[in-house]
Short mmCIF file of C-alpha atoms and ligand atoms in Angstrom, two decimals:
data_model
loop_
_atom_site.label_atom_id
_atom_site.label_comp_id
_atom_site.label_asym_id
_atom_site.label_seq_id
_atom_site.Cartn_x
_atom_site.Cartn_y
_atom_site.Cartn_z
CA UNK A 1 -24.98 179.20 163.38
CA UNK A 2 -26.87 176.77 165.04
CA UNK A 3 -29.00 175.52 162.53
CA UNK A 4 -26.59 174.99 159.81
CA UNK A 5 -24.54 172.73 162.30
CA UNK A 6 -27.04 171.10 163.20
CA UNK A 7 -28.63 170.27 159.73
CA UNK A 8 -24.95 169.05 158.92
CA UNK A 9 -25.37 167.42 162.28
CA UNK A 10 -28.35 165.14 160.77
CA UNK A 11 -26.63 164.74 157.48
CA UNK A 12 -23.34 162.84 158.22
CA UNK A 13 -25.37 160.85 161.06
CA UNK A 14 -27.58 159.66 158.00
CA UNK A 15 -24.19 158.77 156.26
CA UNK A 16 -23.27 156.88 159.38
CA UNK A 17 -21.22 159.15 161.01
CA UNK A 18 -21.01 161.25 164.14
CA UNK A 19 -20.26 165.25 163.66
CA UNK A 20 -18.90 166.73 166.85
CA UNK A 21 -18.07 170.60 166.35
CA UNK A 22 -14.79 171.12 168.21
CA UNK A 23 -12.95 174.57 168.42
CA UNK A 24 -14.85 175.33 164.97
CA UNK A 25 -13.49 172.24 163.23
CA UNK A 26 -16.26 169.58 162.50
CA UNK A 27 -14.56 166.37 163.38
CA UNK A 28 -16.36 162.94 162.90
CA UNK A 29 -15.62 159.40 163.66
CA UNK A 30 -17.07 156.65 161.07
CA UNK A 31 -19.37 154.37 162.60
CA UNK A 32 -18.69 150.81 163.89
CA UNK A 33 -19.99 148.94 161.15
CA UNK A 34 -20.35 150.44 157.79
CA UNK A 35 -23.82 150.92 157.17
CA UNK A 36 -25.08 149.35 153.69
CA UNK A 37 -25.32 151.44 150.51
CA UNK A 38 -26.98 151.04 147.75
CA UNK A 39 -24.76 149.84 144.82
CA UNK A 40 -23.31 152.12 142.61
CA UNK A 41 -23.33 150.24 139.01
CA UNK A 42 -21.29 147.72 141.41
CA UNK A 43 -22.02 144.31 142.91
CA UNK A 44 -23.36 144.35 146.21
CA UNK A 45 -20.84 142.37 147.80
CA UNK A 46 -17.79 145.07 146.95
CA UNK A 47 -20.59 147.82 148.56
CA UNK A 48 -20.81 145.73 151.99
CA UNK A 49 -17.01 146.08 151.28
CA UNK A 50 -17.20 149.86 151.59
CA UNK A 51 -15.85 150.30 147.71
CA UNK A 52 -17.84 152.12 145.43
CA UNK A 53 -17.30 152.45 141.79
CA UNK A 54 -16.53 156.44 140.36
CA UNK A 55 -15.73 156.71 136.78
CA UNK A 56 -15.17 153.04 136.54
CA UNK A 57 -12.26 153.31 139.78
CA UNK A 58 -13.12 151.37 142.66
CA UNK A 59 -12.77 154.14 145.58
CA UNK A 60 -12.94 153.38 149.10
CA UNK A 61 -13.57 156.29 152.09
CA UNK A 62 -10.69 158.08 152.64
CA UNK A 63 -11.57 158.36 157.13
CA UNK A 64 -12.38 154.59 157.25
CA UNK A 65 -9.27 153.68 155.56
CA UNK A 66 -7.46 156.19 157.88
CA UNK A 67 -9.38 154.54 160.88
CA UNK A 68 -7.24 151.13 159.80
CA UNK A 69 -4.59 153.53 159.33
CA UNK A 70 -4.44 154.69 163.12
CA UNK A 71 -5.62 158.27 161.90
CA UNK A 72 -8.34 160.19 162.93
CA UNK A 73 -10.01 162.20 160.41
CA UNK A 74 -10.75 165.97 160.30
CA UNK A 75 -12.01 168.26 158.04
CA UNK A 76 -9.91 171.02 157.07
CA UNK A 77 -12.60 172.62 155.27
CA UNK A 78 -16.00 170.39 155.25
CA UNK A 79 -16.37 169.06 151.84
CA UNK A 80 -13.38 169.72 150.52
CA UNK A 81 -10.23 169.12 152.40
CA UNK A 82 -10.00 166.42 154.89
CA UNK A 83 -7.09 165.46 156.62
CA UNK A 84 -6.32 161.89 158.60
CA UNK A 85 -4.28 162.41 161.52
CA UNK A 86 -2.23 161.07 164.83
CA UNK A 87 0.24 162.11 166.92
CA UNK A 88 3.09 161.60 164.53
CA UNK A 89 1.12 161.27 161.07
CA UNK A 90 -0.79 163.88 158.55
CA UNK A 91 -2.48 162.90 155.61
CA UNK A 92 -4.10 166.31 153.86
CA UNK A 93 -6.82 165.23 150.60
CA UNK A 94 -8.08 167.34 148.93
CA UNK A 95 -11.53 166.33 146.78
CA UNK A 96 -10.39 166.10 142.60
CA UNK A 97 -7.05 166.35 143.46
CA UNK A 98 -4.56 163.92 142.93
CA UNK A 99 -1.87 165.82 145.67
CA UNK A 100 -2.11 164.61 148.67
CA UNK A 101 0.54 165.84 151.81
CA UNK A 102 2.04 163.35 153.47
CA UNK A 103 3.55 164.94 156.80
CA UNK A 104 4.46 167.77 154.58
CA UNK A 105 5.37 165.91 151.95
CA UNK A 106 3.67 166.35 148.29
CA UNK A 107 2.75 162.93 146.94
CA UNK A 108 0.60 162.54 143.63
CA UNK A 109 -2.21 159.68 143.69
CA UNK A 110 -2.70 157.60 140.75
CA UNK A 111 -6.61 159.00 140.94
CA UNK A 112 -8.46 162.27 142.36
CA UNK A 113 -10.24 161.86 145.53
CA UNK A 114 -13.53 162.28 144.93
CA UNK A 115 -16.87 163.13 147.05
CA UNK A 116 -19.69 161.33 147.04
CA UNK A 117 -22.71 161.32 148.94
CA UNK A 118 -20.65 163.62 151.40
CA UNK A 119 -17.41 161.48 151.76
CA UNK A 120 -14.25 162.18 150.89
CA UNK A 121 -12.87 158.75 148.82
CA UNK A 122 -9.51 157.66 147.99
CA UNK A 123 -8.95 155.08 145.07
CA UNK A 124 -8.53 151.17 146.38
CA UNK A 125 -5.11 151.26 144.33
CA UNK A 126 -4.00 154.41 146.24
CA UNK A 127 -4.95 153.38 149.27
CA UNK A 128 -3.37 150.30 149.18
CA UNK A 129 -0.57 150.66 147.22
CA UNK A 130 0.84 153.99 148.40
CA UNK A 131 -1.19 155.85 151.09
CA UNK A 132 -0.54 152.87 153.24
CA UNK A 133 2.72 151.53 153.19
CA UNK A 134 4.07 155.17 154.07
CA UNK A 135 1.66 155.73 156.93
CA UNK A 136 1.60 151.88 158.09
CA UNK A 137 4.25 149.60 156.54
CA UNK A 138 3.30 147.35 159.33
CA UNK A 139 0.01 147.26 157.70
CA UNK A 140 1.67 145.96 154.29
CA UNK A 141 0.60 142.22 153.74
CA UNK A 142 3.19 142.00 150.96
CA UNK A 143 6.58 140.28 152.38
CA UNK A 144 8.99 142.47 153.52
CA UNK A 145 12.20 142.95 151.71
CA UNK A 146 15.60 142.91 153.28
CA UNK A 147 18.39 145.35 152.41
CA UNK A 148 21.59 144.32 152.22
CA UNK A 149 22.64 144.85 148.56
CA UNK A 150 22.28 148.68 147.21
CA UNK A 151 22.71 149.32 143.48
CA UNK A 152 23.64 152.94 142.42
CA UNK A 153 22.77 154.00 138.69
CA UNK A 154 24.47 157.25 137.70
CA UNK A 155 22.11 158.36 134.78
CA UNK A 156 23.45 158.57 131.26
CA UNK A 157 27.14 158.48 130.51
CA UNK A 158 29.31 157.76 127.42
CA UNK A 159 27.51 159.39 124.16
CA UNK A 160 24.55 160.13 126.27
CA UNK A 161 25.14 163.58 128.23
CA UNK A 162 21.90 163.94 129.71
CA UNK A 163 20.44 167.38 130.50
CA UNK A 164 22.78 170.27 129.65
CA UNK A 165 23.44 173.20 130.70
CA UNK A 166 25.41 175.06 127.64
CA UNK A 167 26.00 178.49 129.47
CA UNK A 168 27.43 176.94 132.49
CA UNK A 169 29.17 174.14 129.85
CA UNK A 170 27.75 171.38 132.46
CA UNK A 171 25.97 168.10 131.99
CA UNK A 172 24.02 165.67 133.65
CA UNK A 173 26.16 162.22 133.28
CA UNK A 174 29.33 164.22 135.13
CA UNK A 175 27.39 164.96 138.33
CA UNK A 176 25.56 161.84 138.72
CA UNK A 177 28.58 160.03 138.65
CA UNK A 178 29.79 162.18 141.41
CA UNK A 179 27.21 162.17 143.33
CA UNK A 180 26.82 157.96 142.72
CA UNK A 181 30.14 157.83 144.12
CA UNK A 182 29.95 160.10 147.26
CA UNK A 183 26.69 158.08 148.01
CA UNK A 184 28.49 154.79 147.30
CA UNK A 185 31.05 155.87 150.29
CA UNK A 186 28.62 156.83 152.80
CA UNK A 187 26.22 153.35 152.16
CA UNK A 188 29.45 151.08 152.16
CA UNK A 189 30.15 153.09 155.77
CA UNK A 190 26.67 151.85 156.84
CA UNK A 191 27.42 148.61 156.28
CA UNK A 192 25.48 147.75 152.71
CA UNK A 193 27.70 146.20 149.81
CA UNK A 194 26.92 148.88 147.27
CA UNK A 195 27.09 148.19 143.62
CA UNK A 196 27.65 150.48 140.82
CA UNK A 197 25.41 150.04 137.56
CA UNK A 198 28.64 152.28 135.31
CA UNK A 199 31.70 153.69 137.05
CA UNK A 200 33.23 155.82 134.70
CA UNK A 201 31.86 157.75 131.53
CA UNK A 202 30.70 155.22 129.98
CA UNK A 203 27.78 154.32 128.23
CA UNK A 204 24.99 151.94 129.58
CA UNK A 205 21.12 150.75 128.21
CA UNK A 206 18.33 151.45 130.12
CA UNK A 207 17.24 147.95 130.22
CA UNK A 208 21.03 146.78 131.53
CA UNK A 209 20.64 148.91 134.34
CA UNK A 210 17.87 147.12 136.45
CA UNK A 211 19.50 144.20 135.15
CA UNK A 212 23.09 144.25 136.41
CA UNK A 213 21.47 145.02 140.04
CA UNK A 214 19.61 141.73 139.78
CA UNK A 215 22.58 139.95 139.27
CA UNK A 216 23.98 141.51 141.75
CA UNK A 217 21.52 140.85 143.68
CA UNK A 218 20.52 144.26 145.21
CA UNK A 219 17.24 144.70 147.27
CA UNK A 220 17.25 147.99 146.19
CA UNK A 221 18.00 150.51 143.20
CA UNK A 222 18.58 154.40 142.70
CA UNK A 223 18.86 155.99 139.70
CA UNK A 224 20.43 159.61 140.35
CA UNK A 225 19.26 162.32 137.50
CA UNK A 226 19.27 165.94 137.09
CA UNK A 227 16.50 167.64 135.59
CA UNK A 228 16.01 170.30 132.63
CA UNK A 229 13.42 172.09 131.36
CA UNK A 230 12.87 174.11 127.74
CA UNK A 231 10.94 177.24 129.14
CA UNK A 232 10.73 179.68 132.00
CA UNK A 233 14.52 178.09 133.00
CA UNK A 234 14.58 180.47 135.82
CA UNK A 235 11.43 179.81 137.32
CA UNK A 236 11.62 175.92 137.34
CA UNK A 237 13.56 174.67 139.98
CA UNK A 238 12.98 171.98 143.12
CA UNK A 239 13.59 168.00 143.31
CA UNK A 240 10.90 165.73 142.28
CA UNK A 241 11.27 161.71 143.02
CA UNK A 242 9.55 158.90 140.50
CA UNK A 243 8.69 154.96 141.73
CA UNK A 244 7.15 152.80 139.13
CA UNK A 245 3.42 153.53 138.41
CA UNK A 246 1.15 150.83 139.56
CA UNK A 247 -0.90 148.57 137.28
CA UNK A 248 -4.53 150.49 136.23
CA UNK A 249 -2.88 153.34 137.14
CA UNK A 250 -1.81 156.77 135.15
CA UNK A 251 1.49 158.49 135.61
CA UNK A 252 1.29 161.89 137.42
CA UNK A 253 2.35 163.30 134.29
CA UNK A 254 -0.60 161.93 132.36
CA UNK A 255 -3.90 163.57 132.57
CA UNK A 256 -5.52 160.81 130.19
CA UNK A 257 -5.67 157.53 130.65
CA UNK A 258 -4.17 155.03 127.83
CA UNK A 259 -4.24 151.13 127.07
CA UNK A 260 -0.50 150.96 128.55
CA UNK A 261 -1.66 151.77 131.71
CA UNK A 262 -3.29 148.12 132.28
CA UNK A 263 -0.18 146.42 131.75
CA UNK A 264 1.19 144.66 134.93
CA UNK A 265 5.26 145.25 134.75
CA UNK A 266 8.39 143.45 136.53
CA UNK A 267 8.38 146.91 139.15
CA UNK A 268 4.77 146.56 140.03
CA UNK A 269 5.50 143.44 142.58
CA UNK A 270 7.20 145.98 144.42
CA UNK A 271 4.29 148.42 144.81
CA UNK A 272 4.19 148.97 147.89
CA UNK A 273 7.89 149.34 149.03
CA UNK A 274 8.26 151.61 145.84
CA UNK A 275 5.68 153.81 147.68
CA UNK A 276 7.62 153.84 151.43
CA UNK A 277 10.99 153.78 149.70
CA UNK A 278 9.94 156.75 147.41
CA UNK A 279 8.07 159.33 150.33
CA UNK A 280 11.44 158.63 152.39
CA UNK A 281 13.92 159.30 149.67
CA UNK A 282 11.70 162.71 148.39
CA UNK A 283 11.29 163.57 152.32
CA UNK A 284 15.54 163.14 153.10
CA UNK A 285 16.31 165.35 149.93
CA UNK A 286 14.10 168.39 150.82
CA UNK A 287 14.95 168.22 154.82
CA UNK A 288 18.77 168.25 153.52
CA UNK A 289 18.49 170.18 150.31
CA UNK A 290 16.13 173.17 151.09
CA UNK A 291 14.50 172.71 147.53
CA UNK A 292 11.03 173.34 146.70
CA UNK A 293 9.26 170.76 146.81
CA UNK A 294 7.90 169.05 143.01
CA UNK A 295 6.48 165.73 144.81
CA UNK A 296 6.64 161.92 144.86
CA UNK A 297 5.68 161.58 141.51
CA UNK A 298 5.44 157.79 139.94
CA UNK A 299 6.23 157.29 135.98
CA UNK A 300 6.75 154.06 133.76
CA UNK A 301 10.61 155.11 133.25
CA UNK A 302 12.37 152.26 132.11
CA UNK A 303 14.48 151.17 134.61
CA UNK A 304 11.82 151.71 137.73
CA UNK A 305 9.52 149.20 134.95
CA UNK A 306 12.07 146.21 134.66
CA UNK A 307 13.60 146.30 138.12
CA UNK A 308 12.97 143.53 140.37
CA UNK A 309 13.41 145.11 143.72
CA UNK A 310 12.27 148.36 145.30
CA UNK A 311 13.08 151.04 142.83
CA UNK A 312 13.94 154.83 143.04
CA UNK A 313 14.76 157.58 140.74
CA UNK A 314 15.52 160.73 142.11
CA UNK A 315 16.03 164.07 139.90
CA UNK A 316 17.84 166.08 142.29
CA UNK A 317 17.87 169.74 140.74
CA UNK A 318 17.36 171.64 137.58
CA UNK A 319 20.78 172.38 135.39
CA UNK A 320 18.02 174.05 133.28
CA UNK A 321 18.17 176.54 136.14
CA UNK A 322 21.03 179.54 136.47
CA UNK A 323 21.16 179.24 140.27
CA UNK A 324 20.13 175.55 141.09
CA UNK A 325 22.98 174.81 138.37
CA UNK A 326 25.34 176.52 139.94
CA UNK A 327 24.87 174.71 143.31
CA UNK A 328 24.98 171.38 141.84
CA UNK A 329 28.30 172.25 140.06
CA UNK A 330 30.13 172.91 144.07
CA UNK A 331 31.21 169.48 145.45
CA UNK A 332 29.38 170.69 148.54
CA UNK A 333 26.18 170.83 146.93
CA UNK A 334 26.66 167.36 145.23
CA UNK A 335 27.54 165.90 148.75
CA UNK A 336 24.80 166.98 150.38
CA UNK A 337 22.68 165.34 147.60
CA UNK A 338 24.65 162.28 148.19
CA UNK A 339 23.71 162.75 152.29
CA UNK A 340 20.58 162.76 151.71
CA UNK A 341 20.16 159.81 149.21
CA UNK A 342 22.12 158.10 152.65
CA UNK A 343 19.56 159.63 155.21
CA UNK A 344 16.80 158.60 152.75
CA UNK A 345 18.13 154.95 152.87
CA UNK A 346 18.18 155.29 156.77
CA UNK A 347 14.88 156.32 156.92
CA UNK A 348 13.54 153.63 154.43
CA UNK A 349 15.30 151.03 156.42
CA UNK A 350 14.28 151.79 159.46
CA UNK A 351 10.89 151.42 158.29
CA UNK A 352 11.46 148.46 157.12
CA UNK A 353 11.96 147.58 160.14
CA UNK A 354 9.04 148.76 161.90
CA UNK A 355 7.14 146.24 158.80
CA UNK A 356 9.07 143.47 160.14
CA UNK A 357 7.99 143.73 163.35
ZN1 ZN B 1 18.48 162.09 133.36
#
């Protein structure tokens, strides 16, 4: 027992950090001052930096960017699963994963974290852009957006139905008009001028959605969608959020990496509030929903891509699915999803205001 601690003990102390074994968890606190690594493949200025390049990624260490974070880190299981923590905040990685719990919450990185030389690293890009504006917004060095103007997009509408489900002779467009509206009520009641992107069953272009907000001038958009799948209907269910992907990044539905991914889009200069605005909104819907949980995911959907302020889409529940269906189709169920879209705002906001600060 002893000698395997304390050979682990030497290691991390060689890496620059300080192993103390505490109720049989291995805790460690980076040093001070980064110590200097050789560079891997990169220049030697981004390794005094603390970034080293993996796969062509620049990755930084997941416990010194918790450090700046206000989290301590832990292991969960050395070499594997490390988790940054405070009082109020937990951040679980897990090495060549791209899931990473936020206070309970399943978010997907753009990029695995990785080990190397016995650290757990986190990509720059999802360390900045995502990990934290949720933890820290205070952190964020990107201005602040206020929030006065809310634009609601009911998905679909008109010739476009959206997801169906033919047994239950429901569709998509119908409930997230409903719920648009029950959410416009509750947002007006909290003071924002809410705007509508379609009212009625009509039909609207993808593009024309993002764009009506911004001449409304909303600081914020949410696109409300239900969700379908082709296969194993009754074993799919659970709400799943999307923000726009960031620049270099892959969607969490892409396993491969493609030319588009370099492309720098109007929703990237809102990154970072994407991120916080996301986590909140996918946090509010399971607290008030009870649905499993599918994760903040982030995809190049067309409307997150061109808007030009912080950008949500939320698909709420499978109509693919007998029983998650039938919830959606009782006004009850469709009000709570419009409560929590509300409570999401809340929370959003009131971060905000923390980054204001
Ligand atoms: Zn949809």
């Amino acid at each position: 027992m002893w000698w395997p601690a304390y050979k682990k003990l030497r290691t991390l102390v060689a890496i620059g950090g300080l192993l103390a074994v505490l109720g049989g968890q291995e805790v460690y606190a980076i040093a001070r001052s980064t110590p200097s690594r050789p560079a891997a493949g990169g220049a030697s200025a981004s390794s005094a930096a603390g970034v080293v390049k993996l796969g062509g990624i620049d990755y930084v260490d997941a416990a010194a960017f918790g450090k700046k974070a206000g989290l301590k880190a832990v292991w969960i299981k050395a070499g594997e699963r490390l988790s940054l923590r405070s009082d109020t905040t937990r951040v679980d990685l897990e090495v060549d994963s791209r899931e990473v719990m936020v206070n309970g919450v399943r978010v997907f990185m753009g990029e695995g974290a990785r080990l190397h030389k016995k650290t757990v690293r986190i990509s720059k890009i999802d360390a900045e852009r995502l990990l934290l504006p949720i933890v820290r917004p205070a952190s964020v060095t990107a201005a602040v957006p206020q929030l006065r103007v809310i634009a609601l997009d009911a998905g679909h509408g008109g010739r476009d139905p959206g997801k169906e489900n033919k047994k239950l002779r429901v569709n998509e467009k119908t409930f997230t008009l409903d719920v648009v509206k029950r959410a416009e009520k509750l947002l007006t009641q909290q003071g924002y001028k809410v705007v509508l992107t379609r009212k009625s069953d009509t039909y609207a272009e993808l593009g024309d959605r993002p764009a009506a907000a911004a001449r409304a001038g909303a600081d914020l958009f949410i696109s409300v969608h239900f969700n379908a799948v082709a296969a194993n209907v009754e074993r799919v269910s659970g709400t799943e959020t999307y923000t726009m992907t960031p620049q270099y990044q892959r969607s969490a539905s892409d396993s491969t990496r493609d030319s588009m991914d370099a492309i720098a889009n109007p929703g990237n200069v809102n990154d970072h509030w994407n991120a916080l605005l996301g986590y909140h909104m996918q946090r509010a819907m399971l607290a008030d929903l009870k649905t499993s949980d599918r994760g903040l995911k982030r995809g190049r959907l067309a409307v997150l891509r061109l808007a030009t302020c912080p950008a949500v889409l939320v698909e709420a529940g499978f109509l693919s699915n007998t029983s998650e269906a039938k919830k959606i189709a009782t006004a009850e169920y469709r009000q709570k999803i419009a409560d929590a879209i509300a409570d999401g705002v809340k929370a959003y906001a009131a971060a905000l205001a923390t980054a204001r600060k």
